[in-house]
mmCIF file of C-alpha atoms in Angstrom:
data_model
loop_
_atom_site.group_PDB
_atom_site.id
_atom_site.type_symbol
_atom_site.label_atom_id
_atom_site.label_comp_id
_atom_site.label_asym_id
_atom_site.label_seq_id
_atom_site.Cartn_x
_atom_site.Cartn_y
_atom_site.Cartn_z
ATOM 1 C CA UNK A 138 117.691 102.277 145.249
ATOM 2 C CA UNK A 139 114.193 102.722 143.941
ATOM 3 C CA UNK A 140 111.406 104.971 145.403
ATOM 4 C CA UNK A 141 107.815 104.746 144.686
ATOM 5 C CA UNK A 142 107.997 107.449 142.331
ATOM 6 C CA UNK A 143 110.836 105.832 140.399
ATOM 7 C CA UNK A 144 109.278 102.437 140.223
ATOM 8 C CA UNK A 145 105.670 102.599 140.443
ATOM 9 C CA UNK A 146 105.313 105.724 138.470
ATOM 10 C CA UNK A 147 102.984 103.814 135.876
ATOM 11 C CA UNK A 148 100.819 102.359 138.620
ATOM 12 C CA UNK A 149 100.580 105.532 140.700
ATOM 13 C CA UNK A 150 99.648 107.968 137.996
ATOM 14 C CA UNK A 151 98.097 106.112 135.144
ATOM 15 C CA UNK A 152 95.082 104.091 136.471
ATOM 16 C CA UNK A 153 96.819 101.611 138.706
ATOM 17 C CA UNK A 154 95.667 98.151 138.766
ATOM 18 C CA UNK A 155 92.798 99.245 136.873
ATOM 19 C CA UNK A 156 94.511 100.523 133.609
ATOM 20 C CA UNK A 157 93.704 97.494 131.832
ATOM 21 C CA UNK A 158 90.027 98.116 132.234
ATOM 22 C CA UNK A 159 90.568 101.698 131.475
ATOM 23 C CA UNK A 160 92.134 101.319 128.257
ATOM 24 C CA UNK A 161 89.711 98.638 127.000
ATOM 25 C CA UNK A 162 85.883 99.412 126.156
ATOM 26 C CA UNK A 163 85.080 99.320 129.594
ATOM 27 C CA UNK A 164 86.663 102.537 130.342
ATOM 28 C CA UNK A 165 83.886 103.806 132.823
ATOM 29 C CA UNK A 166 84.717 100.737 135.062
ATOM 30 C CA UNK A 167 85.032 101.959 138.914
ATOM 31 C CA UNK A 168 88.293 101.553 140.370
ATOM 32 C CA UNK A 169 88.412 98.220 142.615
ATOM 33 C CA UNK A 170 91.810 98.644 144.101
ATOM 34 C CA UNK A 171 93.800 101.226 146.267
ATOM 35 C CA UNK A 172 97.425 101.703 145.970
ATOM 36 C CA UNK A 173 99.909 102.422 148.670
ATOM 37 C CA UNK A 174 103.455 103.005 147.516
ATOM 38 C CA UNK A 175 106.471 103.123 150.214
ATOM 39 C CA UNK A 176 109.680 105.017 150.042
ATOM 40 C CA UNK A 177 112.383 102.642 151.632
ATOM 41 C CA UNK A 178 113.668 104.344 154.956
ATOM 42 C CA UNK A 179 116.405 106.770 154.051
ATOM 43 C CA UNK A 180 115.029 107.488 150.332
ATOM 44 C CA UNK A 181 113.353 110.224 148.715
ATOM 45 C CA UNK A 182 110.288 110.979 150.889
ATOM 46 C CA UNK A 183 111.552 108.829 153.975
ATOM 47 C CA UNK A 184 114.350 110.767 154.163
ATOM 48 C CA UNK A 185 113.435 112.496 157.787
ATOM 49 C CA UNK A 186 111.960 110.765 160.715
ATOM 50 C CA UNK A 187 108.925 111.967 162.207
ATOM 51 C CA UNK A 188 111.234 114.078 164.924
ATOM 52 C CA UNK A 189 112.936 115.909 161.844
ATOM 53 C CA UNK A 190 116.065 113.914 161.911
ATOM 54 C CA UNK A 191 117.689 113.287 158.519
ATOM 55 C CA UNK A 192 117.903 109.545 157.720
ATOM 56 C CA UNK A 193 120.472 107.999 155.276
ATOM 57 C CA UNK A 194 119.718 104.814 153.382
ATOM 58 C CA UNK A 195 121.977 102.250 155.246
ATOM 59 C CA UNK A 196 122.146 98.269 154.281
ATOM 60 C CA UNK A 197 122.533 96.624 157.803
ATOM 61 C CA UNK A 198 122.395 92.704 157.745
ATOM 62 C CA UNK A 199 118.674 92.690 158.265
ATOM 63 C CA UNK A 200 117.730 95.454 156.266
ATOM 64 C CA UNK A 201 115.108 93.525 154.109
ATOM 65 C CA UNK A 202 113.276 92.491 157.370
ATOM 66 C CA UNK A 203 113.586 96.306 158.318
ATOM 67 C CA UNK A 204 111.795 97.393 155.113
ATOM 68 C CA UNK A 205 109.118 94.896 155.582
ATOM 69 C CA UNK A 206 108.473 96.120 159.116
ATOM 70 C CA UNK A 207 108.552 99.777 158.175
ATOM 71 C CA UNK A 208 106.084 98.974 155.497
ATOM 72 C CA UNK A 209 103.810 97.235 158.095
ATOM 73 C CA UNK A 210 104.096 100.311 160.246
ATOM 74 C CA UNK A 211 102.755 102.595 157.552
ATOM 75 C CA UNK A 212 99.931 100.396 156.720
ATOM 76 C CA UNK A 213 99.072 100.228 160.284
ATOM 77 C CA UNK A 214 99.479 104.006 160.545
ATOM 78 C CA UNK A 215 96.824 104.415 157.645
ATOM 79 C CA UNK A 216 94.511 102.440 159.384
ATOM 80 C CA UNK A 217 94.609 98.952 157.345
ATOM 81 C CA UNK A 218 94.692 95.911 159.285
ATOM 82 C CA UNK A 219 94.292 93.596 156.361
ATOM 83 C CA UNK A 220 95.889 93.961 152.417
ATOM 84 C CA UNK A 221 97.771 92.664 149.755
ATOM 85 C CA UNK A 222 101.611 93.132 149.009
ATOM 86 C CA UNK A 223 103.146 93.735 145.772
ATOM 87 C CA UNK A 224 106.820 93.797 145.643
ATOM 88 C CA UNK A 225 109.495 94.097 142.903
ATOM 89 C CA UNK A 226 113.089 93.257 143.061
ATOM 90 C CA UNK A 227 114.284 93.994 146.374
ATOM 91 C CA UNK A 228 110.847 94.922 147.324
ATOM 92 C CA UNK A 229 110.096 91.249 146.574
ATOM 93 C CA UNK A 230 112.655 90.026 148.964
ATOM 94 C CA UNK A 231 111.118 92.518 151.643
ATOM 95 C CA UNK A 232 107.755 91.606 150.674
ATOM 96 C CA UNK A 233 108.668 87.780 151.196
ATOM 97 C CA UNK A 234 109.850 88.770 154.871
ATOM 98 C CA UNK A 235 106.694 90.658 155.422
ATOM 99 C CA UNK A 236 104.744 87.968 154.263
ATOM 100 C CA UNK A 237 106.188 85.258 156.162
ATOM 101 C CA UNK A 238 107.357 86.829 159.695
ATOM 102 C CA UNK A 239 105.155 85.933 162.591
ATOM 103 C CA UNK A 240 104.472 89.546 163.734
ATOM 104 C CA UNK A 241 102.957 90.543 160.374
ATOM 105 C CA UNK A 242 102.201 87.620 158.442
ATOM 106 C CA UNK A 243 98.421 87.479 159.590
ATOM 107 C CA UNK A 244 97.753 90.989 158.010
ATOM 108 C CA UNK A 245 98.534 89.888 154.710
ATOM 109 C CA UNK A 246 95.507 88.859 152.259
ATOM 110 C CA UNK A 247 97.662 87.719 149.093
ATOM 111 C CA UNK A 248 101.321 88.410 148.088
ATOM 112 C CA UNK A 249 102.639 89.258 144.430
ATOM 113 C CA UNK A 250 106.375 89.236 143.760
ATOM 114 C CA UNK A 251 108.510 89.785 140.768
ATOM 115 C CA UNK A 252 112.360 90.160 140.242
ATOM 116 C CA UNK A 253 113.051 88.981 143.475
ATOM 117 C CA UNK A 254 115.901 86.313 144.489
ATOM 118 C CA UNK A 255 115.780 84.094 147.891
ATOM 119 C CA UNK A 256 119.236 83.914 147.568
ATOM 120 C CA UNK A 257 122.696 85.089 145.795
ATOM 121 C CA UNK A 258 125.262 83.434 144.369
ATOM 122 C CA UNK A 259 128.615 84.117 142.648
ATOM 123 C CA UNK A 260 126.952 84.851 139.217
ATOM 124 C CA UNK A 261 124.453 87.242 141.055
ATOM 125 C CA UNK A 262 127.663 89.080 142.705
ATOM 126 C CA UNK A 263 129.104 89.294 139.022
ATOM 127 C CA UNK A 264 126.394 91.149 137.974
ATOM 128 C CA UNK A 265 125.883 93.444 140.856
ATOM 129 C CA UNK A 266 129.908 94.297 140.462
ATOM 130 C CA UNK A 267 129.211 94.856 136.676
ATOM 131 C CA UNK A 268 126.819 97.934 137.188
ATOM 132 C CA UNK A 269 128.686 98.977 140.412
ATOM 133 C CA UNK A 270 129.993 102.123 138.742
ATOM 134 C CA UNK A 271 126.987 104.395 137.597
ATOM 135 C CA UNK A 272 128.547 106.576 135.370
ATOM 136 C CA UNK A 273 130.278 103.603 133.384
ATOM 137 C CA UNK A 274 127.694 100.818 133.307
ATOM 138 C CA UNK A 275 124.131 102.454 133.942
ATOM 139 C CA UNK A 276 122.087 103.834 130.683
ATOM 140 C CA UNK A 277 121.654 107.726 130.675
ATOM 141 C CA UNK A 278 117.967 107.405 131.111
ATOM 142 C CA UNK A 279 118.393 105.246 134.411
ATOM 143 C CA UNK A 280 121.163 107.041 136.018
ATOM 144 C CA UNK A 281 119.451 110.454 135.425
ATOM 145 C CA UNK A 282 116.165 109.315 136.790
ATOM 146 C CA UNK A 283 117.719 107.706 139.683
ATOM 147 C CA UNK A 284 119.993 110.747 140.261
ATOM 148 C CA UNK A 285 117.265 113.162 140.203
ATOM 149 C CA UNK A 286 115.623 111.720 143.388
ATOM 150 C CA UNK A 287 118.897 110.748 145.166
ATOM 151 C CA UNK A 288 120.597 114.272 145.085
ATOM 152 C CA UNK A 289 122.849 113.659 141.867
ATOM 153 C CA UNK A 290 125.090 111.246 140.359
ATOM 154 C CA UNK A 291 127.778 111.354 143.310
ATOM 155 C CA UNK A 292 125.141 110.394 146.012
ATOM 156 C CA UNK A 293 123.743 107.855 143.811
ATOM 157 C CA UNK A 294 127.300 106.314 143.584
ATOM 158 C CA UNK A 295 127.361 106.151 147.197
ATOM 159 C CA UNK A 296 124.325 104.165 147.806
ATOM 160 C CA UNK A 297 124.866 102.041 145.009
ATOM 161 C CA UNK A 298 128.214 101.071 146.486
ATOM 162 C CA UNK A 299 126.400 100.532 149.727
ATOM 163 C CA UNK A 300 124.044 98.355 148.108
ATOM 164 C CA UNK A 301 126.526 96.184 146.147
ATOM 165 C CA UNK A 302 128.884 95.718 149.416
ATOM 166 C CA UNK A 303 125.552 94.607 151.209
ATOM 167 C CA UNK A 304 124.821 91.973 148.507
ATOM 168 C CA UNK A 305 128.653 90.853 149.166
ATOM 169 C CA UNK A 306 127.913 90.698 152.683
ATOM 170 C CA UNK A 307 124.752 88.470 152.056
ATOM 171 C CA UNK A 308 126.914 86.122 150.090
ATOM 172 C CA UNK A 309 130.340 85.832 151.792
ATOM 173 C CA UNK A 310 128.846 86.161 155.515
ATOM 174 C CA UNK A 311 125.435 84.735 155.291
ATOM 175 C CA UNK A 312 126.044 81.932 152.818
ATOM 176 C CA UNK A 313 123.745 83.829 150.098
ATOM 177 C CA UNK A 314 120.804 83.619 152.129
ATOM 178 C CA UNK A 315 118.106 86.311 151.749
ATOM 179 C CA UNK A 316 115.249 84.384 152.735
ATOM 180 C CA UNK A 317 115.476 80.673 152.033
ATOM 181 C CA UNK A 318 113.476 79.643 155.341
ATOM 182 C CA UNK A 319 110.958 82.278 155.439
ATOM 183 C CA UNK A 320 109.732 80.993 152.169
ATOM 184 C CA UNK A 321 108.210 78.021 153.956
ATOM 185 C CA UNK A 322 106.416 80.311 156.434
ATOM 186 C CA UNK A 323 103.926 81.857 153.685
ATOM 187 C CA UNK A 324 100.766 80.610 153.950
ATOM 188 C CA UNK A 325 98.584 83.396 151.877
ATOM 189 C CA UNK A 326 98.051 82.698 148.321
ATOM 190 C CA UNK A 327 101.152 84.173 146.275
ATOM 191 C CA UNK A 328 101.683 84.913 142.684
ATOM 192 C CA UNK A 329 105.321 85.201 141.365
ATOM 193 C CA UNK A 330 105.736 86.716 137.995
ATOM 194 C CA UNK A 331 108.986 86.345 135.850
ATOM 195 C CA UNK A 332 110.118 88.168 132.853
ATOM 196 C CA UNK A 333 111.554 85.512 130.247
ATOM 197 C CA UNK A 334 114.171 88.323 129.360
ATOM 198 C CA UNK A 335 114.798 89.552 132.723
ATOM 199 C CA UNK A 336 119.054 89.665 133.007
ATOM 200 C CA UNK A 337 119.106 91.065 136.252
ATOM 201 C CA UNK A 338 117.207 88.317 138.065
ATOM 202 C CA UNK A 339 117.530 84.864 136.371
ATOM 203 C CA UNK A 340 114.262 82.693 136.035
ATOM 204 C CA UNK A 341 115.808 79.847 138.459
ATOM 205 C CA UNK A 342 115.251 82.509 141.194
ATOM 206 C CA UNK A 343 111.408 82.935 140.394
ATOM 207 C CA UNK A 344 110.950 79.058 139.989
ATOM 208 C CA UNK A 345 112.825 78.535 143.459
ATOM 209 C CA UNK A 346 110.485 81.221 145.022
ATOM 210 C CA UNK A 347 107.508 79.215 143.572
ATOM 211 C CA UNK A 348 108.546 76.073 144.584
ATOM 212 C CA UNK A 349 109.029 76.354 148.187
ATOM 213 C CA UNK A 350 106.079 78.670 149.106
ATOM 214 C CA UNK A 351 103.449 76.190 149.666
ATOM 215 C CA UNK A 352 100.362 78.128 147.804
ATOM 216 C CA UNK A 353 102.104 80.252 145.072
ATOM 217 C CA UNK A 354 101.912 79.668 141.164
ATOM 218 C CA UNK A 355 104.249 81.215 138.513
ATOM 219 C CA UNK A 356 103.308 83.431 135.443
ATOM 220 C CA UNK A 357 106.074 84.046 132.970
ATOM 221 C CA UNK A 358 105.818 87.010 130.380
ATOM 222 C CA UNK A 359 107.745 85.848 127.210
ATOM 223 C CA UNK A 360 108.561 89.468 126.575
ATOM 224 C CA UNK A 361 108.976 90.520 129.720
ATOM 225 C CA UNK A 362 112.254 92.104 131.241
ATOM 226 C CA UNK A 363 113.143 93.031 135.091
ATOM 227 C CA UNK A 364 110.675 96.041 134.729
ATOM 228 C CA UNK A 365 107.744 93.995 133.330
ATOM 229 C CA UNK A 366 105.597 96.218 135.516
ATOM 230 C CA UNK A 367 106.456 99.175 133.375
ATOM 231 C CA UNK A 368 106.966 97.878 130.097
ATOM 232 C CA UNK A 369 103.890 95.367 129.982
ATOM 233 C CA UNK A 370 101.579 97.154 132.549
ATOM 234 C CA UNK A 371 98.293 96.440 131.171
ATOM 235 C CA UNK A 372 99.388 92.388 131.156
ATOM 236 C CA UNK A 373 100.946 92.960 134.486
ATOM 237 C CA UNK A 374 97.639 94.828 135.667
ATOM 238 C CA UNK A 375 95.467 91.961 134.193
ATOM 239 C CA UNK A 376 97.381 89.234 135.922
ATOM 240 C CA UNK A 377 97.534 90.836 139.195
ATOM 241 C CA UNK A 378 94.166 91.837 139.210
ATOM 242 C CA UNK A 379 92.531 88.602 138.278
ATOM 243 C CA UNK A 380 94.886 87.064 140.826
ATOM 244 C CA UNK A 381 93.602 89.520 143.796
ATOM 245 C CA UNK A 382 89.805 89.033 142.787
ATOM 246 C CA UNK A 383 89.969 85.564 142.808
ATOM 247 C CA UNK A 384 88.394 84.169 145.810
ATOM 248 C CA UNK A 385 90.617 81.757 147.651
ATOM 249 C CA UNK A 386 88.991 82.359 151.086
ATOM 250 C CA UNK A 387 87.850 79.288 153.168
ATOM 251 C CA UNK A 388 87.623 81.011 156.404
ATOM 252 C CA UNK A 389 83.872 81.006 156.841
ATOM 253 C CA UNK A 390 81.006 78.772 155.748
ATOM 254 C CA UNK A 391 77.372 79.545 156.707
ATOM 255 C CA UNK A 392 78.748 82.205 159.123
ATOM 256 C CA UNK A 393 80.750 79.472 161.220
ATOM 257 C CA UNK A 394 84.307 79.950 161.446
ATOM 258 C CA UNK A 395 86.316 76.896 159.851
ATOM 259 C CA UNK A 396 89.512 75.470 161.582
ATOM 260 C CA UNK A 397 93.099 76.627 160.427
ATOM 261 C CA UNK A 398 93.932 73.308 159.001
ATOM 262 C CA UNK A 399 97.326 75.056 157.363
ATOM 263 C CA UNK A 400 98.292 75.672 161.308
ATOM 264 C CA UNK A 401 97.425 72.276 162.426
ATOM 265 C CA UNK A 402 98.826 70.132 159.791
ATOM 266 C CA UNK A 403 101.986 72.591 159.987
ATOM 267 C CA UNK A 404 102.670 71.897 163.491
ATOM 268 C CA UNK A 405 102.063 68.139 162.966
ATOM 269 C CA UNK A 406 104.280 67.877 160.379
ATOM 270 C CA UNK A 407 106.876 69.737 161.750
ATOM 271 C CA UNK A 408 106.852 67.421 164.534
ATOM 272 C CA UNK A 409 107.192 64.176 162.121
ATOM 273 C CA UNK A 410 110.019 66.045 160.434
ATOM 274 C CA UNK A 411 111.995 66.260 163.626
ATOM 275 C CA UNK A 412 111.430 62.793 164.691
ATOM 276 C CA UNK A 413 112.357 61.340 161.172
ATOM 277 C CA UNK A 414 115.661 63.593 161.103
ATOM 278 C CA UNK A 415 116.691 61.674 163.868
ATOM 279 C CA UNK A 416 115.722 58.564 163.035
ATOM 280 C CA UNK A 417 117.567 58.745 159.886
ATOM 281 C CA UNK A 418 120.501 60.298 161.393
ATOM 282 C CA UNK A 419 120.291 63.470 159.284
ATOM 283 C CA UNK A 420 121.544 66.081 162.096
ATOM 284 C CA UNK A 421 124.346 63.553 162.778
ATOM 285 C CA UNK A 422 125.123 63.170 159.074
ATOM 286 C CA UNK A 423 125.443 67.022 158.421
ATOM 287 C CA UNK A 424 127.481 67.468 161.644
ATOM 288 C CA UNK A 425 129.825 64.928 160.742
ATOM 289 C CA UNK A 426 130.573 66.356 157.187
ATOM 290 C CA UNK A 427 130.934 69.753 158.669
ATOM 291 C CA UNK A 428 133.585 68.801 160.737
ATOM 292 C CA UNK A 429 131.248 69.333 164.154
ATOM 293 C CA UNK A 430 129.375 72.044 162.598
ATOM 294 C CA UNK A 431 132.448 74.299 162.235
ATOM 295 C CA UNK A 432 131.377 77.772 160.928
ATOM 296 C CA UNK A 433 131.725 77.941 157.485
ATOM 297 C CA UNK A 434 131.349 74.566 156.580
ATOM 298 C CA UNK A 435 128.281 73.062 154.695
ATOM 299 C CA UNK A 436 127.402 69.584 153.396
ATOM 300 C CA UNK A 437 125.666 68.675 150.043
ATOM 301 C CA UNK A 438 123.052 66.953 149.565
ATOM 302 C CA UNK A 439 125.140 64.009 148.039
ATOM 303 C CA UNK A 440 127.202 63.735 150.945
ATOM 304 C CA UNK A 441 124.232 63.501 153.142
ATOM 305 C CA UNK A 442 122.319 61.019 150.750
ATOM 306 C CA UNK A 443 124.997 58.650 151.011
ATOM 307 C CA UNK A 444 125.270 58.668 154.613
ATOM 308 C CA UNK A 445 121.852 58.770 155.659
ATOM 309 C CA UNK A 446 119.958 55.556 156.854
ATOM 310 C CA UNK A 447 117.108 54.380 154.697
ATOM 311 C CA UNK A 448 115.984 57.832 153.022
ATOM 312 C CA UNK A 449 117.124 59.561 149.813
ATOM 313 C CA UNK A 450 116.104 61.176 146.761
ATOM 314 C CA UNK A 451 113.239 63.307 146.834
ATOM 315 C CA UNK A 452 112.202 62.191 150.249
ATOM 316 C CA UNK A 453 115.411 63.269 151.562
ATOM 317 C CA UNK A 454 114.818 66.523 149.946
ATOM 318 C CA UNK A 455 111.236 66.943 151.096
ATOM 319 C CA UNK A 456 112.529 66.374 154.936
ATOM 320 C CA UNK A 457 115.695 68.632 154.469
ATOM 321 C CA UNK A 458 113.307 71.442 152.939
ATOM 322 C CA UNK A 459 110.875 70.716 156.067
ATOM 323 C CA UNK A 460 114.006 71.151 158.445
ATOM 324 C CA UNK A 461 114.956 74.467 156.695
ATOM 325 C CA UNK A 462 111.607 75.957 157.100
ATOM 326 C CA UNK A 463 111.816 74.906 160.859
ATOM 327 C CA UNK A 464 114.793 76.536 161.190
ATOM 328 C CA UNK A 465 116.757 73.184 162.391
ATOM 329 C CA UNK A 466 118.927 73.133 159.485
ATOM 330 C CA UNK A 467 120.579 75.892 157.349
ATOM 331 C CA UNK A 468 120.841 75.975 153.723
ATOM 332 C CA UNK A 469 122.550 78.108 151.084
ATOM 333 C CA UNK A 470 122.997 77.896 147.437
ATOM 334 C CA UNK A 471 126.439 77.588 146.124
ATOM 335 C CA UNK A 472 127.285 79.023 142.481
ATOM 336 C CA UNK A 473 126.543 76.175 140.584
ATOM 337 C CA UNK A 474 123.250 76.177 142.220
ATOM 338 C CA UNK A 475 123.546 73.186 144.473
ATOM 339 C CA UNK A 476 121.921 73.145 147.787
ATOM 340 C CA UNK A 477 124.313 72.984 150.948
ATOM 341 C CA UNK A 478 123.526 72.212 154.296
ATOM 342 C CA UNK A 479 124.529 73.135 157.879
ATOM 343 C CA UNK A 480 123.563 73.249 161.410
ATOM 344 C CA UNK A 481 122.432 75.793 163.445
ATOM 345 C CA UNK A 482 124.336 76.315 166.779
ATOM 346 C CA UNK A 483 121.296 75.079 168.918
ATOM 347 C CA UNK A 484 120.772 71.912 166.555
ATOM 348 C CA UNK A 485 124.151 70.926 166.807
ATOM 349 C CA UNK A 486 124.175 71.378 170.577
ATOM 350 C CA UNK A 487 120.931 69.375 171.308
ATOM 351 C CA UNK A 488 120.136 67.290 167.921
ATOM 352 C CA UNK A 489 123.537 65.689 167.364
ATOM 353 C CA UNK A 490 124.378 62.392 169.734
ATOM 354 C CA UNK A 491 127.733 63.449 170.186
ATOM 355 C CA UNK A 492 126.476 66.376 172.216
ATOM 356 C CA UNK A 493 125.856 66.042 176.367
ATOM 357 C CA UNK A 494 122.672 68.214 175.939
ATOM 358 C CA UNK A 495 121.298 65.500 173.009
ATOM 359 C CA UNK A 496 117.464 65.455 173.078
ATOM 360 C CA UNK A 497 117.106 62.373 170.639
ATOM 361 C CA UNK A 498 116.842 59.909 173.519
ATOM 362 C CA UNK A 499 113.927 61.948 175.085
ATOM 363 C CA UNK A 500 111.950 62.861 171.874
#
């Protein structure tokens, strides 16, 4: 439900990422960053299309990807073909899609996210439901701030109902998956921030995101809450600025283009993961545990481990994560935080021995 003005006013109006330098003895430091903040489709300044049509905020099943593509389109229209991205809360989830999608990832130099979650659990749904009623559960300050940009409390309530229902759909129709497989597709350097006192998005979400993005690091602000970039703006700016200015490029050496080792290695490892999973019988085990890959049924890690041939523990977890990244296997997280797995239709049709289209003999 956030907009540029409600969520990033500190950065937009008070020195941006250079505020830390401006508040120190180096008050004359030249700005080193430009900042573009975007109102999501259907909110605040993005409530009208270019043709003048009124847009309302909707939450289709792919709304995070929609927001990611909208952000990329805005940056392209402004003339930027390479940039870093910061995303908070739902914006963090959209930023992950932006940095992961094949059509947009090459534009992303670095990624900074905080307050996001790659999946939702029953515990998260309970938290969303606890604040569904805007008048009864929101603070007066937050309610008034958001209502002022969304057309009043009644309009804000409609938006919040839509959003809460969308999160329920993610949980119960998509197995809680927001961007599980997308994490593995991100190749740019990534900084994950988390406020230790965040009661909206718990620390295990930040740690999960950090663990599954190949080139990510986690910074925890001990006194930070969900809005750490507002309440701890100087520390936030210092951490982000240091991360963005650090030279992690290895694209050129003495003017000569360097090979993209990430892409070469990823292709090789993808092939190895597929062969290894076939050899260990991973696809057949999941298929059997889910009664022939019936929709809605998932196999636990323990069930898979007990039936796989010659592989278990962290080796099996690594193999399953690789297959999830390749979209050969789907993963969800249940309410206890346990990984659960199933097969997409294509894998069930072509990678299980029971199928007449089984590819394993050829591979």
